[in-house]
Amino acid sequence: METMTKRDFYEILGLSKDATENEVKKAYRKLAMEYHPDRNPGSKEAEQKFKEASEAYEVLKDPQKRQRYDQFGHSGLKGGFGGFGGGFDFDVGDALRTFMSDFGFGDIFGMGRSNSRGSRQRRGRDLQLQLKLTLEEIASGVEKKIKLKKMILCDVCDGRGGQSTTTCLQCQGSGEVRQVAQSILGQFVNITPCPRCHGGGTILKDPCNSCGGEGRVQGERIITVDIPAGVSSGNYITVRGEGNAGPNGGPSGDAIIIIDEAEHEHFERHGDDILYHLPLSFTQVALGADVEVPTLDGKSKLSIQAGIQANKILRMRGKGISRLRGHGRGDQLVRIVVWTPTKLSADDKKLLRELAKSENLDPPKNDRSFLRKMKEAIF
């Protein structure tokens, strides 16, 4: 259920729902400049408004996220499944990175600078991998164990890179270097991580022999991922902190699991519904029959009405894919295909020639109702 305390993203940016991408960007830039933490030091209210505007912008600038938000509201962004959920755990650091990356200000406001030595550690890179799933797994959801080859913390030095350190002479232990810059907005301090100690403020005196002072080594990890029912190819799941470990004890990146739907032997997927082509003989469609058809849950009986036409589509309720973020399942659609034999014996041909003499087997001529029914069956 959507929380009542969460403000509408369009309202936050002061926009209508038909706002263009450029209008979204301009509105966010104006608010970000007004409420930036470095322009409002110590103001919790400004910090909250800056974060709020950045979160709204992060959704509305992305066409897919915006479409989900327009359709489902905030509930469509929960769950942490990008491409079909995209849940947010948005903090001020995320907001600052959004502002920096999209508007090219770098650290012109001193964004992300630390107040304590060593807190500017580099984050490890994200991992990205594809996970192939069968339609059966997608239909009901599945738990998967995935082996990741990645950089992990060095066990010998516990990720520190060595046993002893000394103060970095270039930044005097602050982990930062500062430059004063002029802009149309006035004088700003451009703060960047120290290139020598990479923001740590210290330099290793005795690097670890196992990791060479980097604090991490190549390794493997097995993670368990719960795949919800109803996902599609291109959807992805973000597993926080399961990417590469950062150097010198820095935070780990994320593992991004991209869903790849395997082609099925029997079924075609159409959203939450699946389509199955059922081949029947002439006698079965003419006389009617009870047949078994494959479903995602095993075989199921289906009654064929006498006189059914080729390409007619029958619907098996609740035999499709479970709906993502919803209740119930889609349906299985069964298209009737009349199979024509390619090899006939002499006796078979004799019987068919006798049968062909019956006028009841001739299709109606210029019968509009018949043609309409055929059209409905096909389309």
Coordinates of C-alpha atoms in Angstrom, one line a residue:
M1 CA 0.0 0.0 0.0
E2 CA 1.3 3.4 -0.9
T3 CA 2.4 5.5 2.1
M4 CA 0.5 8.7 2.7
T5 CA 3.6 10.6 3.8
K6 CA 5.4 10.2 0.4
R7 CA 4.9 13.3 -1.7
D8 CA 4.1 13.1 -5.4
F9 CA 7.3 13.5 -7.5
Y10 CA 5.6 15.9 -9.9
E11 CA 4.5 18.1 -7.0
I12 CA 8.0 18.1 -5.6
L13 CA 9.5 19.4 -8.8
G14 CA 6.5 21.7 -9.4
L15 CA 5.7 20.0 -12.7
S16 CA 2.6 18.7 -14.5
K17 CA 2.5 15.0 -15.6
D18 CA 3.0 15.9 -19.2
A19 CA 6.3 17.8 -18.5
T20 CA 9.1 17.2 -21.0
E21 CA 12.4 15.6 -20.2
N22 CA 14.1 19.0 -20.5
E23 CA 11.5 20.6 -18.1
V24 CA 12.2 17.9 -15.6
K25 CA 15.9 18.6 -15.8
K26 CA 15.5 22.4 -15.4
A27 CA 13.1 22.1 -12.5
Y28 CA 15.5 19.7 -10.6
R29 CA 18.6 21.9 -11.3
K30 CA 16.8 24.9 -9.9
L31 CA 15.8 23.1 -6.7
A32 CA 19.2 21.4 -6.3
M33 CA 21.0 24.7 -6.5
E34 CA 18.6 26.2 -4.0
Y35 CA 18.8 23.5 -1.4
H36 CA 22.3 22.1 -1.9
P37 CA 23.8 21.2 1.5
D38 CA 26.9 23.3 1.0
R39 CA 24.7 26.4 0.4
N40 CA 22.6 25.5 3.5
P41 CA 25.2 24.2 6.1
G42 CA 23.5 22.5 9.1
S43 CA 20.0 22.9 7.7
K44 CA 18.2 19.5 8.0
E45 CA 15.2 21.0 6.1
A46 CA 17.3 22.0 3.1
E47 CA 19.1 18.6 3.2
Q48 CA 15.7 16.8 3.1
K49 CA 14.4 18.9 0.3
F50 CA 17.6 18.3 -1.7
K51 CA 17.3 14.6 -1.2
E52 CA 13.5 14.7 -2.0
A53 CA 14.1 16.6 -5.3
S54 CA 16.9 14.3 -6.3
E55 CA 14.8 11.2 -5.7
A56 CA 12.0 12.6 -7.8
Y57 CA 14.4 13.5 -10.6
E58 CA 16.0 10.1 -10.5
V59 CA 12.6 8.5 -11.4
L60 CA 11.2 11.1 -13.7
K61 CA 14.3 11.4 -15.9
D62 CA 14.2 7.7 -16.7
P63 CA 11.4 6.9 -19.2
Q64 CA 10.8 3.3 -17.9
K65 CA 10.8 4.3 -14.2
R66 CA 8.6 7.3 -15.0
Q67 CA 6.1 5.0 -16.8
R68 CA 6.0 2.6 -13.9
Y69 CA 5.5 5.6 -11.5
D70 CA 2.7 7.1 -13.6
Q71 CA 1.0 3.7 -13.6
F72 CA 1.5 2.4 -10.1
G73 CA 2.7 5.4 -8.1
H74 CA 5.3 4.9 -5.3
S75 CA 4.4 1.3 -4.9
G76 CA 5.7 0.6 -8.4
L77 CA 9.2 1.6 -7.2
K78 CA 9.4 -0.7 -4.2
G79 CA 11.1 -4.1 -4.0
G80 CA 14.5 -3.4 -5.3
F81 CA 13.9 -4.9 -8.8
G82 CA 15.0 -2.5 -11.4
G83 CA 13.0 -2.7 -14.7
F84 CA 10.0 -4.0 -12.8
G85 CA 10.2 -2.4 -9.4
G86 CA 13.4 -0.4 -8.9
G87 CA 13.1 0.1 -5.2
F88 CA 14.9 3.1 -3.7
D89 CA 17.1 3.4 -0.6
F90 CA 18.0 7.0 -1.5
D91 CA 20.3 9.0 0.8
V92 CA 22.0 12.4 0.6
G93 CA 25.1 10.8 -0.9
D94 CA 23.0 9.3 -3.7
A95 CA 21.5 12.7 -4.3
L96 CA 24.9 14.4 -4.5
R97 CA 26.1 11.8 -7.0
T98 CA 23.0 12.3 -9.1
F99 CA 23.6 16.1 -9.2
M100 CA 27.3 15.7 -10.0
S101 CA 26.9 13.1 -12.8
D102 CA 24.0 14.9 -14.6
F103 CA 25.2 18.5 -14.3
G104 CA 29.0 18.1 -14.4
F105 CA 29.7 20.2 -11.2
G106 CA 32.2 17.6 -9.9
D107 CA 33.0 18.5 -6.3
I108 CA 32.5 22.2 -6.9
F109 CA 30.4 22.4 -3.8
G110 CA 32.6 20.1 -1.8
M111 CA 30.2 17.2 -2.4
G112 CA 30.8 14.1 -0.5
R113 CA 33.8 15.5 1.4
S114 CA 34.6 13.8 4.6
N115 CA 35.1 15.3 8.1
S116 CA 37.2 12.4 9.3
R117 CA 40.4 10.9 8.0
G118 CA 40.1 7.9 5.8
S119 CA 36.3 8.0 5.2
R120 CA 36.7 8.8 1.5
Q121 CA 37.3 5.2 0.5
R122 CA 36.8 4.1 -3.0
R123 CA 33.8 1.9 -3.7
G124 CA 34.2 -1.4 -5.6
R125 CA 32.9 -1.9 -9.1
D126 CA 29.4 -3.3 -9.6
L127 CA 29.1 -6.8 -11.1
Q128 CA 26.7 -7.5 -13.9
L129 CA 25.6 -10.9 -15.0
Q130 CA 22.8 -12.6 -16.9
L131 CA 20.6 -15.3 -15.3
K132 CA 18.7 -17.5 -17.8
L133 CA 15.3 -18.7 -16.5
T134 CA 12.8 -21.2 -17.9
L135 CA 9.2 -20.2 -18.3
E136 CA 8.2 -22.6 -15.5
E137 CA 10.6 -20.8 -13.1
I138 CA 9.3 -17.4 -14.2
A139 CA 5.6 -18.6 -13.8
S140 CA 5.9 -19.2 -10.1
G141 CA 9.1 -17.6 -8.9
V142 CA 12.3 -19.4 -7.9
E143 CA 15.3 -19.2 -5.6
K144 CA 18.6 -19.4 -7.3
K145 CA 22.2 -19.9 -6.0
I146 CA 24.7 -17.9 -8.1
K147 CA 28.4 -18.2 -8.0
L148 CA 30.2 -14.8 -8.4
K149 CA 33.8 -14.4 -9.3
K150 CA 34.8 -11.1 -7.8
M151 CA 37.3 -9.1 -5.7
I152 CA 36.9 -10.0 -2.1
L153 CA 38.6 -8.6 1.1
C154 CA 42.0 -10.0 1.8
D155 CA 41.9 -12.4 4.8
V156 CA 45.6 -11.8 5.6
C157 CA 45.3 -8.0 6.3
D158 CA 41.5 -7.9 6.8
G159 CA 41.2 -5.5 3.8
R160 CA 43.6 -2.9 5.2
G161 CA 46.3 -3.5 2.6
G162 CA 49.1 -3.8 5.2
Q163 CA 50.0 -3.6 8.9
S164 CA 51.4 -0.1 9.3
T165 CA 50.7 3.3 7.7
T166 CA 52.1 6.8 7.6
T167 CA 50.5 10.1 7.0
C168 CA 50.2 11.2 3.4
L169 CA 52.4 14.2 2.8
Q170 CA 50.5 15.5 -0.2
C171 CA 47.2 16.1 1.7
Q172 CA 48.6 16.1 5.2
G173 CA 46.3 13.3 6.2
S174 CA 43.0 15.0 5.2
G175 CA 42.5 12.7 2.2
E176 CA 41.5 15.7 0.1
V177 CA 43.0 18.4 -2.0
R178 CA 41.3 21.7 -2.5
Q179 CA 41.3 24.3 -5.3
V180 CA 39.4 27.6 -5.3
A181 CA 37.4 28.2 -8.5
Q182 CA 35.4 31.1 -9.8
S183 CA 32.0 30.8 -11.5
I184 CA 29.0 32.9 -12.3
L185 CA 27.6 31.9 -8.8
G186 CA 30.7 33.2 -7.0
Q187 CA 33.7 31.6 -5.5
F188 CA 33.6 27.8 -4.8
V189 CA 36.0 25.4 -3.3
N190 CA 36.6 22.4 -5.6
I191 CA 37.4 19.4 -3.3
T192 CA 38.7 16.1 -4.8
P193 CA 40.2 13.0 -3.3
C194 CA 43.9 13.1 -2.9
P195 CA 45.5 11.4 -5.9
R196 CA 48.3 9.9 -3.9
C197 CA 46.4 8.2 -1.0
H198 CA 43.1 8.0 -2.9
G199 CA 41.3 9.8 -0.1
G200 CA 42.5 7.6 2.7
G201 CA 44.8 10.2 4.3
T202 CA 47.5 7.6 4.9
I203 CA 50.1 5.7 2.9
L204 CA 51.1 2.0 3.6
K205 CA 54.6 1.5 4.9
D206 CA 54.5 -2.3 4.8
P207 CA 52.1 -3.5 2.0
C208 CA 50.5 -6.9 2.5
N209 CA 52.3 -9.7 0.6
S210 CA 49.0 -11.5 -0.2
C211 CA 47.2 -8.6 -1.8
G212 CA 50.1 -6.3 -2.7
G213 CA 48.7 -3.5 -0.5
E214 CA 45.3 -3.3 -2.3
G215 CA 43.4 -5.0 0.5
R216 CA 41.5 -7.3 -1.8
V217 CA 42.1 -10.4 -3.8
Q218 CA 40.3 -12.4 -6.6
G219 CA 37.9 -14.9 -5.1
E220 CA 34.4 -16.5 -5.4
R221 CA 31.2 -16.1 -3.5
I222 CA 27.9 -18.0 -3.7
I223 CA 24.8 -15.9 -3.2
T224 CA 21.1 -16.8 -3.0
V225 CA 18.7 -14.7 -5.0
D226 CA 14.9 -14.8 -4.7
I227 CA 13.4 -14.3 -8.2
P228 CA 9.7 -13.1 -8.0
A229 CA 7.1 -14.6 -10.3
G230 CA 6.3 -12.7 -13.5
V231 CA 9.7 -11.3 -14.4
S232 CA 10.7 -10.7 -18.0
S233 CA 13.8 -10.6 -20.1
G234 CA 15.6 -7.3 -19.4
N235 CA 14.4 -7.0 -15.8
Y236 CA 17.1 -6.9 -13.3
I237 CA 17.6 -7.4 -9.6
T238 CA 20.2 -5.4 -7.6
V239 CA 21.8 -7.3 -4.7
R240 CA 23.4 -4.6 -2.5
G241 CA 27.0 -5.1 -1.4
E242 CA 27.6 -8.3 -3.5
G243 CA 29.8 -6.6 -6.1
N244 CA 33.6 -6.2 -6.0
A245 CA 35.1 -5.2 -2.7
G246 CA 36.6 -1.7 -2.7
P247 CA 40.3 -1.2 -2.5
N248 CA 41.9 -0.7 1.0
G249 CA 38.7 -1.7 2.8
G250 CA 36.4 0.5 0.7
P251 CA 32.7 -0.5 0.4
S252 CA 31.7 -3.2 -2.0
G253 CA 29.7 -2.5 -5.2
D254 CA 26.5 -4.2 -6.1
A255 CA 25.7 -7.3 -8.0
I256 CA 23.2 -6.7 -10.8
I257 CA 21.3 -9.8 -12.0
I258 CA 19.8 -9.4 -15.4
I259 CA 16.9 -11.7 -16.3
D260 CA 17.2 -13.7 -19.6
E261 CA 14.1 -15.7 -20.5
A262 CA 14.9 -19.0 -22.2
E263 CA 12.9 -20.0 -25.3
H264 CA 10.2 -22.6 -24.5
E265 CA 9.6 -25.8 -26.4
H266 CA 5.8 -25.5 -26.4
F267 CA 4.8 -22.0 -25.3
E268 CA 5.0 -18.4 -26.6
R269 CA 4.7 -15.7 -23.9
H270 CA 2.4 -12.7 -24.4
G271 CA 2.7 -10.7 -21.2
D272 CA 1.1 -12.8 -18.4
D273 CA -0.6 -15.1 -20.9
I274 CA 1.0 -18.0 -22.8
L275 CA 0.1 -19.4 -26.2
Y276 CA 0.1 -23.0 -27.2
H277 CA -0.6 -24.4 -30.7
L278 CA -2.7 -27.5 -30.5
P279 CA -2.5 -29.8 -33.5
L280 CA -5.7 -31.9 -34.1
S281 CA -6.9 -34.3 -36.8
F282 CA -9.9 -33.6 -39.0
T283 CA -11.9 -36.2 -37.2
Q284 CA -11.2 -34.6 -33.8
V285 CA -12.3 -31.1 -34.9
A286 CA -15.3 -32.5 -36.8
L287 CA -16.6 -34.9 -34.1
G288 CA -15.2 -33.2 -31.0
A289 CA -12.8 -34.8 -28.5
D290 CA -11.3 -34.6 -25.0
V291 CA -7.5 -34.1 -25.3
E292 CA -4.6 -33.5 -23.0
V293 CA -2.5 -30.4 -23.5
P294 CA 0.7 -29.4 -21.8
T295 CA 0.6 -26.5 -19.3
L296 CA 3.2 -24.9 -17.0
D297 CA 1.9 -27.1 -14.2
G298 CA 1.8 -30.4 -16.1
K299 CA -0.8 -31.9 -18.4
S300 CA -4.4 -30.8 -18.3
K301 CA -7.6 -32.0 -20.1
L302 CA -9.3 -29.8 -22.7
S303 CA -12.7 -30.4 -24.3
I304 CA -12.9 -29.7 -28.0
Q305 CA -16.3 -28.9 -29.3
A306 CA -17.5 -30.7 -32.4
G307 CA -17.2 -28.5 -35.5
I308 CA -14.6 -26.2 -34.1
Q309 CA -12.7 -24.2 -36.8
A310 CA -9.0 -24.0 -37.4
N311 CA -7.3 -21.0 -35.7
K312 CA -10.0 -20.8 -33.0
I313 CA -8.5 -19.8 -29.7
L314 CA -9.6 -21.4 -26.5
R315 CA -8.8 -19.9 -23.1
M316 CA -7.6 -21.9 -20.0
R317 CA -8.1 -19.6 -17.1
G318 CA -5.3 -19.2 -14.6
K319 CA -2.8 -21.4 -16.5
G320 CA -0.4 -18.6 -17.4
I321 CA 2.2 -16.5 -15.6
S322 CA 1.8 -15.2 -12.1
R323 CA 1.4 -11.4 -12.2
L324 CA 4.3 -9.3 -11.0
R325 CA 3.3 -7.0 -8.1
G326 CA -0.2 -8.3 -8.5
H327 CA -2.6 -11.2 -7.7
G328 CA -3.6 -14.2 -9.7
R329 CA -2.2 -15.6 -13.0
G330 CA -2.6 -15.0 -16.6
D331 CA -4.3 -17.5 -18.9
Q332 CA -3.1 -20.2 -21.4
L333 CA -4.4 -19.6 -24.9
V334 CA -4.8 -22.6 -27.1
R335 CA -4.9 -22.1 -30.8
I336 CA -6.5 -24.9 -32.8
V337 CA -4.4 -26.2 -35.7
V338 CA -5.9 -28.8 -38.1
W339 CA -3.2 -31.2 -39.0
T340 CA -3.2 -32.6 -42.6
P341 CA -1.7 -36.0 -43.1
T342 CA 1.1 -36.2 -45.6
K343 CA 1.1 -40.0 -46.2
L344 CA -2.0 -42.0 -46.9
S345 CA -2.5 -45.6 -47.7
A346 CA -4.7 -46.8 -50.6
D347 CA -7.5 -47.7 -48.1
D348 CA -7.2 -44.3 -46.5
K349 CA -7.6 -42.6 -49.8
K350 CA -10.5 -44.7 -50.8
L351 CA -12.3 -43.8 -47.5
L352 CA -11.7 -40.1 -47.9
R353 CA -12.9 -40.2 -51.5
E354 CA -16.2 -41.8 -50.4
L355 CA -16.4 -39.2 -47.6
A356 CA -15.8 -36.4 -49.9
K357 CA -19.0 -37.2 -51.8
S358 CA -21.0 -35.9 -48.8
E359 CA -22.3 -32.4 -49.3
N360 CA -22.0 -31.8 -45.6
L361 CA -18.2 -31.7 -45.9
D362 CA -18.3 -28.8 -48.4
P363 CA -17.6 -25.3 -47.0
P364 CA -20.5 -22.9 -47.4
K365 CA -20.4 -20.6 -50.4
N366 CA -20.8 -16.8 -50.0
D367 CA -22.0 -17.3 -46.5
R368 CA -21.3 -14.1 -44.7
S369 CA -21.9 -15.6 -41.2
F370 CA -19.4 -18.3 -41.9
L371 CA -16.8 -15.9 -43.2
R372 CA -17.4 -13.7 -40.2
K373 CA -16.9 -16.6 -37.8
M374 CA -13.6 -17.6 -39.6
K375 CA -12.4 -14.0 -39.3
E376 CA -13.2 -14.0 -35.6
A377 CA -11.4 -17.3 -35.1
I378 CA -8.3 -16.0 -36.8
F379 CA -8.1 -12.5 -35.5

